[in-house]
Short mmCIF file of C-alpha atoms in Angstrom, two decimals:
data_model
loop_
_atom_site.label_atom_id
_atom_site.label_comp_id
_atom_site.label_asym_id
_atom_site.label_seq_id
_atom_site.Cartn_x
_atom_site.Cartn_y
_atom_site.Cartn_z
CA UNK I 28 44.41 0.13 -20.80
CA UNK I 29 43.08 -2.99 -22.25
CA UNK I 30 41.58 -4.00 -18.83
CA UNK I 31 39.91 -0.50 -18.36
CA UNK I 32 38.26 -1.15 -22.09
CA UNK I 33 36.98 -4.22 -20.48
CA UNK I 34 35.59 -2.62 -17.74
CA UNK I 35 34.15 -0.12 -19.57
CA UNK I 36 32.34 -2.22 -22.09
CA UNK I 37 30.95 -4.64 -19.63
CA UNK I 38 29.36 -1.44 -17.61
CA UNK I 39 27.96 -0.46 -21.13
CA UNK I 40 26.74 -3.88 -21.35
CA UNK I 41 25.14 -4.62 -18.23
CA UNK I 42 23.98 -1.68 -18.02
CA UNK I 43 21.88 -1.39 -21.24
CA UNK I 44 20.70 -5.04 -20.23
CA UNK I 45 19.11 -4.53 -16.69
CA UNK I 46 17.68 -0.90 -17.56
CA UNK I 47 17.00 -0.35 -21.24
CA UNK I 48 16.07 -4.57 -21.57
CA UNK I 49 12.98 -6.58 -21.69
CA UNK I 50 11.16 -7.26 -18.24
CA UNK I 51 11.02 -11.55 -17.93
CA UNK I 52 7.89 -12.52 -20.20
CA UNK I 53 4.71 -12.91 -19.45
CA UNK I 54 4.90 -9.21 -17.26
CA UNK I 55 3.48 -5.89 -17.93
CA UNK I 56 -0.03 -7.43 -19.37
CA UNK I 57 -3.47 -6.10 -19.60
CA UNK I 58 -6.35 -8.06 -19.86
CA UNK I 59 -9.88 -7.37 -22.17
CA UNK I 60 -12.24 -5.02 -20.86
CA UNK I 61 -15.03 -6.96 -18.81
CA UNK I 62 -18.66 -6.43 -17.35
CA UNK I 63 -19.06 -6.72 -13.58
CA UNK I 64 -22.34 -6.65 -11.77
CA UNK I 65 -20.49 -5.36 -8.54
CA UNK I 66 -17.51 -3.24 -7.16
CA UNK I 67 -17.05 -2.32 -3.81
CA UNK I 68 -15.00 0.13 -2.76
CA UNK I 69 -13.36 0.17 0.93
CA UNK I 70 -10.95 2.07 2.68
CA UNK I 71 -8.85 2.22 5.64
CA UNK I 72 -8.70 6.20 6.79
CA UNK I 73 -6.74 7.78 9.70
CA UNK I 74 -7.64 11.56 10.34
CA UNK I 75 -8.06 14.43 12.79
CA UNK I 76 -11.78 15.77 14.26
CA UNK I 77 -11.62 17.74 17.11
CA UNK I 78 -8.38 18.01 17.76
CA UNK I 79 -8.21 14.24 18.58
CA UNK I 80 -7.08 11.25 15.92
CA UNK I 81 -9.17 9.20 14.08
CA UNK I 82 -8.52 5.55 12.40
CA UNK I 83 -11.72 3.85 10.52
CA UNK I 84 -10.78 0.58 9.31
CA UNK I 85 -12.39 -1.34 6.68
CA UNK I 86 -9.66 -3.27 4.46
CA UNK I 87 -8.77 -5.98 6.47
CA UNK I 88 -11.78 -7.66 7.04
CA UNK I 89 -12.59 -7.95 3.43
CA UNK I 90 -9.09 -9.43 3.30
CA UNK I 91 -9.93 -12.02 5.65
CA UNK I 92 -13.86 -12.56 4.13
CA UNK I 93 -11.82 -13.18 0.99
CA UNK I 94 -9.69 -15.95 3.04
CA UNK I 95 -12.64 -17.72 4.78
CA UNK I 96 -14.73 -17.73 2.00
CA UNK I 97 -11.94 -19.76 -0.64
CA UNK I 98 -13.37 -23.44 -1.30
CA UNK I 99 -10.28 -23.79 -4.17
CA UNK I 100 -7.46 -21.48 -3.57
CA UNK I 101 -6.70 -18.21 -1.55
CA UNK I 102 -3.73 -16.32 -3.11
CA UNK I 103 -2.09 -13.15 -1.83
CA UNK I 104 0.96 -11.33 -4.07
CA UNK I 105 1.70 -8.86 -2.14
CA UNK I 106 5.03 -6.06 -1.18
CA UNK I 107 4.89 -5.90 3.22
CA UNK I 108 3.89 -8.91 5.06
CA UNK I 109 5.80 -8.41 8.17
CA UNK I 110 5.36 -6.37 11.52
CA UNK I 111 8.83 -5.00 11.49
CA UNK I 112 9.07 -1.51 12.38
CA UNK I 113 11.46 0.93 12.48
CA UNK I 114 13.10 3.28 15.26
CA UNK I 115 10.89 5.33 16.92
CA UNK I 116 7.75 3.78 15.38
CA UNK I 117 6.18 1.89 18.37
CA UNK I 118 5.64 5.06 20.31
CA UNK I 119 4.38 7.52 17.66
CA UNK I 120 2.77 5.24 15.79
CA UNK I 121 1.05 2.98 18.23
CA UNK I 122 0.81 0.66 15.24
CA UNK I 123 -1.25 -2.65 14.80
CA UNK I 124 0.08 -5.75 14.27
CA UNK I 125 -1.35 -6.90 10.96
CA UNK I 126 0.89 -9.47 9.71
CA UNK I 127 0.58 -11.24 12.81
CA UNK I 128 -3.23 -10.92 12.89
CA UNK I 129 -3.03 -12.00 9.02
CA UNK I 130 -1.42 -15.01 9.31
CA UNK I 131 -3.34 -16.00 12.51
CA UNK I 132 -6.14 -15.72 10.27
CA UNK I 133 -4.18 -18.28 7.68
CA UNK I 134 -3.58 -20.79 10.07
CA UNK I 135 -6.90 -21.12 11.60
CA UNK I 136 -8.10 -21.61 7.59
CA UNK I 137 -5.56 -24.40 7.31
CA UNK I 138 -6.70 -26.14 10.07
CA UNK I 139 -10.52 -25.75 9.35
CA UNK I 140 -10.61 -26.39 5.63
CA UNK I 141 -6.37 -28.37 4.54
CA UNK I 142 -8.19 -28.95 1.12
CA UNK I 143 -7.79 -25.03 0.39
CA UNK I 144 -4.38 -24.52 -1.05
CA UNK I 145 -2.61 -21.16 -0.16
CA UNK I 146 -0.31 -19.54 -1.81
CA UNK I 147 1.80 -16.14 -1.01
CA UNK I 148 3.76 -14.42 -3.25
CA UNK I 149 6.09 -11.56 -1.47
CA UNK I 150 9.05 -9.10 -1.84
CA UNK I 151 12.37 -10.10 -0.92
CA UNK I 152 12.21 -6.84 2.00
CA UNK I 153 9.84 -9.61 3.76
CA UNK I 154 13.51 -11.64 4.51
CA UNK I 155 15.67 -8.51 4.60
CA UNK I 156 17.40 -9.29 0.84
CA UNK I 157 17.53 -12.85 1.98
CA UNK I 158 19.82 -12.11 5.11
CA UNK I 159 17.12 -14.28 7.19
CA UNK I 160 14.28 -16.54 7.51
CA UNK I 161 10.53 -14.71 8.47
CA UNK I 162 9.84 -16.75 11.28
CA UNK I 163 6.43 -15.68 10.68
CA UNK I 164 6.27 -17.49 6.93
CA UNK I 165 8.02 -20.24 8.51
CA UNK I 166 5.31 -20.92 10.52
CA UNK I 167 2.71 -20.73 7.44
CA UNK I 168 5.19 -22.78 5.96
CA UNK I 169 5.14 -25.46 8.13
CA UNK I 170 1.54 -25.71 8.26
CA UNK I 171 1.31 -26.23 4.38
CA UNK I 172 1.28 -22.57 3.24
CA UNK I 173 3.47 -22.27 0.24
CA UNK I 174 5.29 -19.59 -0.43
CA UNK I 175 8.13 -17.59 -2.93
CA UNK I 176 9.73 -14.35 -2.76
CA UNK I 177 10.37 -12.49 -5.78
CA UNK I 178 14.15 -12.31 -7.05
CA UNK I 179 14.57 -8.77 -7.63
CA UNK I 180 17.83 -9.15 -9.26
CA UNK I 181 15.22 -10.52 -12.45
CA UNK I 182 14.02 -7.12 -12.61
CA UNK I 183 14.66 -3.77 -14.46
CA UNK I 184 17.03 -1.82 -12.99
CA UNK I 185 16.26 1.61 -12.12
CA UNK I 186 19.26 3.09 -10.71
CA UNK I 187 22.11 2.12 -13.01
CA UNK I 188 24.20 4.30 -11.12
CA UNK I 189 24.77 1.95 -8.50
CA UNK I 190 23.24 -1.33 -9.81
CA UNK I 191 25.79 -1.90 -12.57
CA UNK I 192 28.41 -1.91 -10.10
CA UNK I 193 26.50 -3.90 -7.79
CA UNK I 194 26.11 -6.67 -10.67
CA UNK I 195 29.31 -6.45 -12.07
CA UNK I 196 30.99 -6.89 -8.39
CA UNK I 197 29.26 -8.24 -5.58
CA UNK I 198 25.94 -9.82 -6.58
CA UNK I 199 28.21 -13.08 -7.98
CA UNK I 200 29.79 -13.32 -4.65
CA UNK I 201 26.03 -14.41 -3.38
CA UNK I 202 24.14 -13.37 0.03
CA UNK I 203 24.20 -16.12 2.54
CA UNK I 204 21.42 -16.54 4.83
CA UNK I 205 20.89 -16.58 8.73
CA UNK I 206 24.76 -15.72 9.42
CA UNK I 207 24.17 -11.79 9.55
CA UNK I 208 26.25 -9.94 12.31
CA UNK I 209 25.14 -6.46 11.37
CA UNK I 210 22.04 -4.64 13.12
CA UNK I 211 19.58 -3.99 10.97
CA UNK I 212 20.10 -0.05 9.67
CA UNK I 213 16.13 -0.26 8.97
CA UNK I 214 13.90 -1.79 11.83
CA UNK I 215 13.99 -2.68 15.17
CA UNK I 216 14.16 -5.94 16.78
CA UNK I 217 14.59 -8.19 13.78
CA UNK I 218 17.47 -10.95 13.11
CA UNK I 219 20.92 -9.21 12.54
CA UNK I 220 21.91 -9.03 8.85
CA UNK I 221 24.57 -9.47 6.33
CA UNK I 222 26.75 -6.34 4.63
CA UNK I 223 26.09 -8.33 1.20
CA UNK I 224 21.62 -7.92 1.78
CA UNK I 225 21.94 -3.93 2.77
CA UNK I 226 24.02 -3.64 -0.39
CA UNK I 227 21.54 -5.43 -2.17
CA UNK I 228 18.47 -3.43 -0.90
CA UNK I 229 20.60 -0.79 -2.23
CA UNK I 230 19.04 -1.67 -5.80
CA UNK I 231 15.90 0.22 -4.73
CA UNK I 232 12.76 -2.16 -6.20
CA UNK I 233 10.14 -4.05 -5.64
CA UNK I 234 7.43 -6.49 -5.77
CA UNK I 235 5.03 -3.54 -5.40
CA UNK I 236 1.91 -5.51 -6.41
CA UNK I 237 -1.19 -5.93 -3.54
CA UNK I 238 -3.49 -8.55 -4.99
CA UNK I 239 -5.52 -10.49 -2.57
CA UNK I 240 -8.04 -13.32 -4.42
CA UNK I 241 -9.77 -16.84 -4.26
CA UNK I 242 -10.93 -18.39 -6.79
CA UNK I 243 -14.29 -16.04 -7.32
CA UNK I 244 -13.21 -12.93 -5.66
CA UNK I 245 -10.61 -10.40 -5.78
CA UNK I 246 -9.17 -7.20 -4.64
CA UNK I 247 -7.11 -4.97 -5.13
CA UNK I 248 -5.63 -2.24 -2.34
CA UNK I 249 -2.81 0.21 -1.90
CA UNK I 250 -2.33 -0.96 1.63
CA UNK I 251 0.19 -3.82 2.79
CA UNK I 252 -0.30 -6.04 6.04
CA UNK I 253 2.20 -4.62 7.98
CA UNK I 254 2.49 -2.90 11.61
CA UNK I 255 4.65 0.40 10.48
CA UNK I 256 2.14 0.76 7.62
CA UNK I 257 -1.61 -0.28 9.71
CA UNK I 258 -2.23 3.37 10.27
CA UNK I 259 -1.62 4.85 6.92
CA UNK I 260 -5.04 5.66 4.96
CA UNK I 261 -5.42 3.26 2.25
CA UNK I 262 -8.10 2.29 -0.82
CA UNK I 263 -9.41 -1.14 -1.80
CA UNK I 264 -11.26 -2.54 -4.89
CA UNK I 265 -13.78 -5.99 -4.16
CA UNK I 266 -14.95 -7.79 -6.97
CA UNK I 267 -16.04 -10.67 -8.95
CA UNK I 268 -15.82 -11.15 -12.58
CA UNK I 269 -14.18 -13.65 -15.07
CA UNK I 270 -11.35 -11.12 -15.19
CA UNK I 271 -10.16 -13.33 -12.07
CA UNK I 272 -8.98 -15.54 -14.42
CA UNK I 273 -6.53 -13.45 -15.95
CA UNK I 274 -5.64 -11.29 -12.98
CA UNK I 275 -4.22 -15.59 -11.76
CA UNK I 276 -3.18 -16.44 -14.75
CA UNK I 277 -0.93 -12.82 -14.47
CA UNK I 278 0.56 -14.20 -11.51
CA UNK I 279 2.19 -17.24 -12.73
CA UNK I 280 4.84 -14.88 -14.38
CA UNK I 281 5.85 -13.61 -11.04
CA UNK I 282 5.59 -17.33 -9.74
CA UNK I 283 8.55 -18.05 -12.17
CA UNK I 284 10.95 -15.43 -11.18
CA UNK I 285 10.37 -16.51 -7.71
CA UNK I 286 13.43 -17.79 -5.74
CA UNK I 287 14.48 -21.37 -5.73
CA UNK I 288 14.55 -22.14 -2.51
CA UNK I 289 10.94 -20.97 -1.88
CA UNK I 290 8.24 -23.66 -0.58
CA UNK I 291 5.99 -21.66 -4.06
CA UNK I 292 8.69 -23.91 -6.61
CA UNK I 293 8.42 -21.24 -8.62
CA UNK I 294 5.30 -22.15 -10.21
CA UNK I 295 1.46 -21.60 -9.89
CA UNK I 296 -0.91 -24.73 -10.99
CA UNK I 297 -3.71 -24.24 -13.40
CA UNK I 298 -7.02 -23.29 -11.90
CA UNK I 299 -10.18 -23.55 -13.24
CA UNK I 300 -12.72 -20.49 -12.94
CA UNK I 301 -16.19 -20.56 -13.20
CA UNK I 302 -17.54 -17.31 -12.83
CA UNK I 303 -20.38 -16.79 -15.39
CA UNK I 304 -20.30 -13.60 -17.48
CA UNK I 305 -22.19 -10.01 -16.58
CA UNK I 306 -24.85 -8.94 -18.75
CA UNK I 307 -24.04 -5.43 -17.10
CA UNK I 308 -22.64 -2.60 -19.18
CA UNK I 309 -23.16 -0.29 -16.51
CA UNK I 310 -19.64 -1.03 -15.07
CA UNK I 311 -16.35 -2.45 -17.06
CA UNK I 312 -12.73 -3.44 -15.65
CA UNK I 313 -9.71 -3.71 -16.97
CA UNK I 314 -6.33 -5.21 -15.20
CA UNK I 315 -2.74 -3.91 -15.71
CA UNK I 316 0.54 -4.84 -14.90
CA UNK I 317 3.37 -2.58 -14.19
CA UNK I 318 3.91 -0.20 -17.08
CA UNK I 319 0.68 -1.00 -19.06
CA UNK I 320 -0.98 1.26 -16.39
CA UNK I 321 0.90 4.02 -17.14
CA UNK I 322 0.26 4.05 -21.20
CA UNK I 323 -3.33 3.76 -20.26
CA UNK I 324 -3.36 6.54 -17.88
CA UNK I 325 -1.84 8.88 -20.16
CA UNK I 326 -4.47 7.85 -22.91
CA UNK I 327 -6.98 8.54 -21.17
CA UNK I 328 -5.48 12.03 -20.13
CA UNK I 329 -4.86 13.00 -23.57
CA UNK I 330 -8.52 12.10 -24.40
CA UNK I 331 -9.73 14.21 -21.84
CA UNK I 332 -12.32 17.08 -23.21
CA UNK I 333 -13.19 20.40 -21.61
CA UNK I 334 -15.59 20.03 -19.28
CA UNK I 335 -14.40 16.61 -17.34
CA UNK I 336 -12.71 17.27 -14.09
CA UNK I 337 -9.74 14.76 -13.31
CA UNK I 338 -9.33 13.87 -9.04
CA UNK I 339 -5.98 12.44 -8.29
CA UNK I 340 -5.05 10.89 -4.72
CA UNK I 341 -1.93 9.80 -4.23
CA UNK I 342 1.25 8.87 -1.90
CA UNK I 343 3.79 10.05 -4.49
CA UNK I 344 3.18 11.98 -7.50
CA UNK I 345 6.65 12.45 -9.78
CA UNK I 346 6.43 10.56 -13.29
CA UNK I 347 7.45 13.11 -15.45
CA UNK I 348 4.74 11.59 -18.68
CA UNK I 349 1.82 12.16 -15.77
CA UNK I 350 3.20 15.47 -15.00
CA UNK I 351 3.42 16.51 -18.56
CA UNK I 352 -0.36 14.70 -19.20
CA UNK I 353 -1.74 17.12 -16.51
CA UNK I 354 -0.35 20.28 -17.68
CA UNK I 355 -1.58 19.51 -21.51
CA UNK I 356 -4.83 18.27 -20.10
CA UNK I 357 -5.66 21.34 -17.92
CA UNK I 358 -4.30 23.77 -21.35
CA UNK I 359 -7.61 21.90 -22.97
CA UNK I 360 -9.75 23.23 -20.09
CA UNK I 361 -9.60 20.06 -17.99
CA UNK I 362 -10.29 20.62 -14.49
CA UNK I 363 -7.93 19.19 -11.95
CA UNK I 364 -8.41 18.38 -8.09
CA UNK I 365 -4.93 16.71 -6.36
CA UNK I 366 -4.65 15.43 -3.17
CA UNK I 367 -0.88 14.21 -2.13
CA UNK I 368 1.20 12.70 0.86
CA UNK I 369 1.81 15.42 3.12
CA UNK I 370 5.31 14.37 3.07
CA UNK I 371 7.51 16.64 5.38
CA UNK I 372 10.38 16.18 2.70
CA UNK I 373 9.96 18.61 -0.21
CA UNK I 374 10.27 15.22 -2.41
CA UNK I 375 8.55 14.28 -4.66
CA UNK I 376 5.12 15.79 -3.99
CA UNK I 377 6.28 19.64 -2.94
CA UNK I 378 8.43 19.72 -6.14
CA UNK I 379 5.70 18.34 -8.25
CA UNK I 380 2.98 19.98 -7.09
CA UNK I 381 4.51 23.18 -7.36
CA UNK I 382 5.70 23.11 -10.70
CA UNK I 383 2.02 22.50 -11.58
CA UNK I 384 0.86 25.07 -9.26
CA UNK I 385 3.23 27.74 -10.76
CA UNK I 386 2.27 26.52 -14.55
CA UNK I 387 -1.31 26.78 -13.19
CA UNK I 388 -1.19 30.79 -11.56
CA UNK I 389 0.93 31.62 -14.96
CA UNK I 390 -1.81 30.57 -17.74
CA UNK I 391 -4.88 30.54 -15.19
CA UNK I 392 -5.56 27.01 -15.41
CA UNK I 393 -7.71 24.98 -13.82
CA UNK I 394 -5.76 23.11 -10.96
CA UNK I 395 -6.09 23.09 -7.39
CA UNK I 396 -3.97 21.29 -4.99
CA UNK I 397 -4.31 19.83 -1.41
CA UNK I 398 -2.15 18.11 0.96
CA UNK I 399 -3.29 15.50 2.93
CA UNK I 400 -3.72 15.90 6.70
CA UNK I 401 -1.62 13.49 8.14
CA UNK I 402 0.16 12.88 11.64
CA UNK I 403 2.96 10.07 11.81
CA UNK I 404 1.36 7.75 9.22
CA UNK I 405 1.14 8.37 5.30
CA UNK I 406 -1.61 9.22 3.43
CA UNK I 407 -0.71 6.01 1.15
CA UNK I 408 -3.65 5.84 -1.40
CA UNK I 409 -3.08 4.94 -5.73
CA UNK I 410 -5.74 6.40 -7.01
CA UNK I 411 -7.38 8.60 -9.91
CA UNK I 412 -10.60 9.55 -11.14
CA UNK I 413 -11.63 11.16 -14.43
CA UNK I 414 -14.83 12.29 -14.21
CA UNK I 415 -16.72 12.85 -17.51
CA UNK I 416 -20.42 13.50 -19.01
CA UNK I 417 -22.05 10.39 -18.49
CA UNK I 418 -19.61 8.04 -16.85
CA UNK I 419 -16.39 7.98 -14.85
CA UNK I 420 -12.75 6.00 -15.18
CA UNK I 421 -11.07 5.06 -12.15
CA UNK I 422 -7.28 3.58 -11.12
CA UNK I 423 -6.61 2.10 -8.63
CA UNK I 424 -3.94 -0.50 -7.17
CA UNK I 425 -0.28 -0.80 -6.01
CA UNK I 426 1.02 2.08 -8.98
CA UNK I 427 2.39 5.45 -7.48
CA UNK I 428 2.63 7.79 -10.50
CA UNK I 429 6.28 7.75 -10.19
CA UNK I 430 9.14 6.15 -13.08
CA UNK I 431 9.62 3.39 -10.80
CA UNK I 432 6.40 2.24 -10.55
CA UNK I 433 4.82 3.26 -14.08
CA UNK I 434 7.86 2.42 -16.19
CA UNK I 435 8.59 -1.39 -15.85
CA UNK I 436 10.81 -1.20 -12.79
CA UNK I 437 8.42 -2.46 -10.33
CA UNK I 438 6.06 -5.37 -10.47
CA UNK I 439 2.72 -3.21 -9.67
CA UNK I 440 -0.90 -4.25 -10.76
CA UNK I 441 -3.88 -1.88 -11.40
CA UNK I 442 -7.79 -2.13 -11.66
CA UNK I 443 -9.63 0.29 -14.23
CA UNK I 444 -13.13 0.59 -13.58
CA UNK I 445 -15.52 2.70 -15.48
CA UNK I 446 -18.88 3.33 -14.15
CA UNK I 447 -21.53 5.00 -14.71
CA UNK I 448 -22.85 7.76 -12.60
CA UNK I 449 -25.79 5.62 -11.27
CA UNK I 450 -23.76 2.37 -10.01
CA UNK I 451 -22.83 2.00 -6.38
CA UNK I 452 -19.14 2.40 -6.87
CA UNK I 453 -19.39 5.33 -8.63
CA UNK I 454 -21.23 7.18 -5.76
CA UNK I 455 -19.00 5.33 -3.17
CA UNK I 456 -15.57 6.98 -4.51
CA UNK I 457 -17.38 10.27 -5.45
CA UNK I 458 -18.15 10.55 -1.67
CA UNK I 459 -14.60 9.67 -0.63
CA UNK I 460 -13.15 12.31 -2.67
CA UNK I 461 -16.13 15.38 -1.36
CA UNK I 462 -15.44 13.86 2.13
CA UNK I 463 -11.74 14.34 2.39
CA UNK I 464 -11.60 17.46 -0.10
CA UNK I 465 -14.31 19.48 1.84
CA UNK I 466 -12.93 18.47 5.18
CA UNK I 467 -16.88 16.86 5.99
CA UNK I 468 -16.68 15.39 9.37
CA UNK I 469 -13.03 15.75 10.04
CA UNK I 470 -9.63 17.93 9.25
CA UNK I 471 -8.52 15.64 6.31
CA UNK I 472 -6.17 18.33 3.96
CA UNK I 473 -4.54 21.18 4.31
CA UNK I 474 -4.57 24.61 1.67
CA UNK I 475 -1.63 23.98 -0.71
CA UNK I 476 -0.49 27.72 0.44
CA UNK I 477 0.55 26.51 3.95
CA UNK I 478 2.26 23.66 2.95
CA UNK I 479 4.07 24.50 -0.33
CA UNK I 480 7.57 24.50 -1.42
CA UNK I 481 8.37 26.21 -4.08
CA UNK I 482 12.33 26.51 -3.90
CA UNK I 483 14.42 26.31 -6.97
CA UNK I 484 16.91 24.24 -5.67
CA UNK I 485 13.92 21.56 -4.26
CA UNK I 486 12.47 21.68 -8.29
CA UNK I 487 16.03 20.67 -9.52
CA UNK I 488 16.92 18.04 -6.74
CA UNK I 489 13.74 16.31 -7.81
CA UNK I 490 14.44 16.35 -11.33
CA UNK I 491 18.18 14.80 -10.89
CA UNK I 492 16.61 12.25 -8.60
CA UNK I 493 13.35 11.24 -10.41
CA UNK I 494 15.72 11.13 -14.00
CA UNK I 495 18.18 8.89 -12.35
CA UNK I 496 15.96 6.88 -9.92
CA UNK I 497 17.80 7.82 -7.26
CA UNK I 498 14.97 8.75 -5.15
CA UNK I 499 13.21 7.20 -2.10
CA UNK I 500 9.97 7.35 -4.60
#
């Protein structure tokens, strides 16, 4: 009995520590608001015309203009930098191989300009859990690149279910590297693996972030440089601003709770920015860090008036605050357009878009919902829009609107941009949303009617899961 007391109590313990407990300081941040004389917008879009598929690809080469153009420092924090795919990929997919192209790209900058320190910061998925070496970053390695993976084990835990356990029992026993037997139960053709880094991939989070930057440019995108993942349809943000120096200075944080054994050392240097300030009022930015984004999302829902009209695009939509933010919203008169993942699973995005539909038909409220018109890839965009009288607010990053991402589980990072009607960026996204919801030049979403699921038993599945973060989402 007095054993099972112990047991008990250090669950309790634990358990409260690595859920209910502070994230490692210095994380979920947001910076001042700050003028910017330019935004671009840029996105990477696969889609059917004519009964043939489509891929227009933009993202990447602003990557790599970021990457030749660094005099200082080029740094990348980012969740997939690998071409692993998984069964059955190569020959639906037909995917690219980005992280190879990526780090081509690297290596020819370290041999035309050494000076230019690099500096990747990456998820622990990148090594399997630490069950091998990337041969891949060992390469960049060995040409000067310096690298750390994030240890996960720092973060939140979202699934106490199984993470407690998982703490309490087989994390001390460690995860030794490069002596895996096991075939990987994920991808294809990759190093074997251990038992102990599949049981630790278990723990289900990430280093979501996607931050590509030199030292006067940065962006932020929803897409990662991987193969499985080069044909999903992804946004990107480009800018410059002296918000670069915070958006750095927010990565020396995740620097620290790098691993030990990384080539990074678990630290980022100082840098020195000199970006002079914009005189331009027309467009402001603000930066987040995992759940900062989601307080400021759901202030700027609730101060939503009748009359604005709110355009959400996104891979998963499930975070039960935005879900409740949407239906209060659209009771003020707030009009809502949503385009999700056409996910063939009835999780998250059937569940949660049917609730809303079924609150919308019941009161007559304003909210119409789309699915995105996808074939083997994902409609992977983070994005939202709220469009008001004389000036619009948009998110975008690495945050799906789901607990994990928006309530300090994840390390995720998010740009807020509002702009005025008359600025460039403003009209760019405008036309991205009329393009894809109107179906101009190409079959890009599907009537909610065809696609729904409205079962009972898919509504309460999605509840248990989302509540317990014991979803894939």
């Amino acid at each position: 009995m007095r054993n099972l007391k112990f047991i008990l109590l250090s669950t309790f313990i634990v358990g409260t520590l690595f859920s209910c407990g502070s994230l490692p300081k210095g994380l979920a941040t947001k910076t001042p608001i700050y003028n910017a004389d330019n935004v671009d917008f840029y996105y990477d879009l696969t889609y059917k015309k004519d009964g043939e598929t489509h891929y227009e690809r933009q993202i990447w080469d602003q990557a790599y203009d970021i990457l030749d153009n660094a005099h200082d420092f080029f740094l990348m924090d980012i969740f997939v930098f690998n071409d692993f795919v998984g069964k059955g990929v190569k020959e639906k997919l037909q995917p690219l191989p980005l992280a190879e192209e990526f780090a081509e790209k690297i290596l020819e900058k370290r041999k035309k300009d050494p000076n230019v320190r690099i500096y990747l910061i990456l998820d622990e998925s990148n090594t399997f859990y630490g069950a091998y070496d990337n041969k891949t970053h060992k390469k960049l390695e060995e040409a000067g690149v310096k690298i750390g993976y994030v240890d996960l084990a720092k973060l939140r835990d979202p699934m106490l279910v199984y993470s407690v356990p998982w703490r309490l029992f087989i994390r001390p026993f460690g995860n030794p590297k490069n002596v895996g037997k096991t075939k990987n139960p994920i991808y294809e053709e990759t190093d074997p693996v251990t038992i102990r880094s599949i049981l630790r991939a278990l723990n289900a989070k990430a280093d979501h972030r996607k931050l590509i930057m030199n030292e006067k440019t940065a962006m932020l995108t929803s897409a990662n440089p991987h193969a499985e993942g080069s044909k999903h349809s992804n946004v990107a943000f480009k800018f410059s601003s002296p918000i670069i120096k915070d958006i750095y200075n927010a990565e020396k944080p995740v620097a620290k709770i790098t691993k030990k054994d990384g080539s990074l050392k678990q630290s980022l240097p100082y840098q020195k920015f000199d970006i002079e300030p914009s005189n331009n009022n027309k467009i402001k930015l603000q930066y987040f860090t995992e759940g900062q984004t989601g307080i400021d999302i759901t202030k700027e829902l609730k101060n939503t008036q009748p009359g604005d009209r709110v355009f959400i695009a996104q891979f998963f939509l499930a975070d039960r605050q935005i879900i409740n933010d949407i239906r209060k919203a659209a009771r003020r008169g707030v009009k809502f357009e949503i385009l999700l993942n056409n996910s063939t699973a009835g999780l998250p995005n059937k569940a949660s878009a049917g609730e809303l539909m079924k609150y919308a038909r019941k009161h007559g409220y304003d909210i119409t919902i789309k699915f995105y018109n996808k074939g083997e890839e994902m409609y992977h965009v983070k994005m939202m829009s709220i469009f008001k009288k004389d000036y619009m607010i948009t998110y975008g990053g690495s945050t799906n609107f789901t607990r994990r991402n928006m309530r300090n589980f994840n390390l995720e990072n998010e740009l807020k941009i509002i702009s005025t009607y008359d600025q460039k960026v403003s009209q760019q996204i405008s036309d991205y949303y009329d393009r894809l919801w109107t179906n101009r030049d190409g079959d890009f979403t599907l009537p909610y009617d065809s696609e729904k699921n409205e079962k009972v038993t898919n509504d309460l599945l999605f509840r248990f899961l989302e509540m317990n973060g014991m979803g894939a989402f």
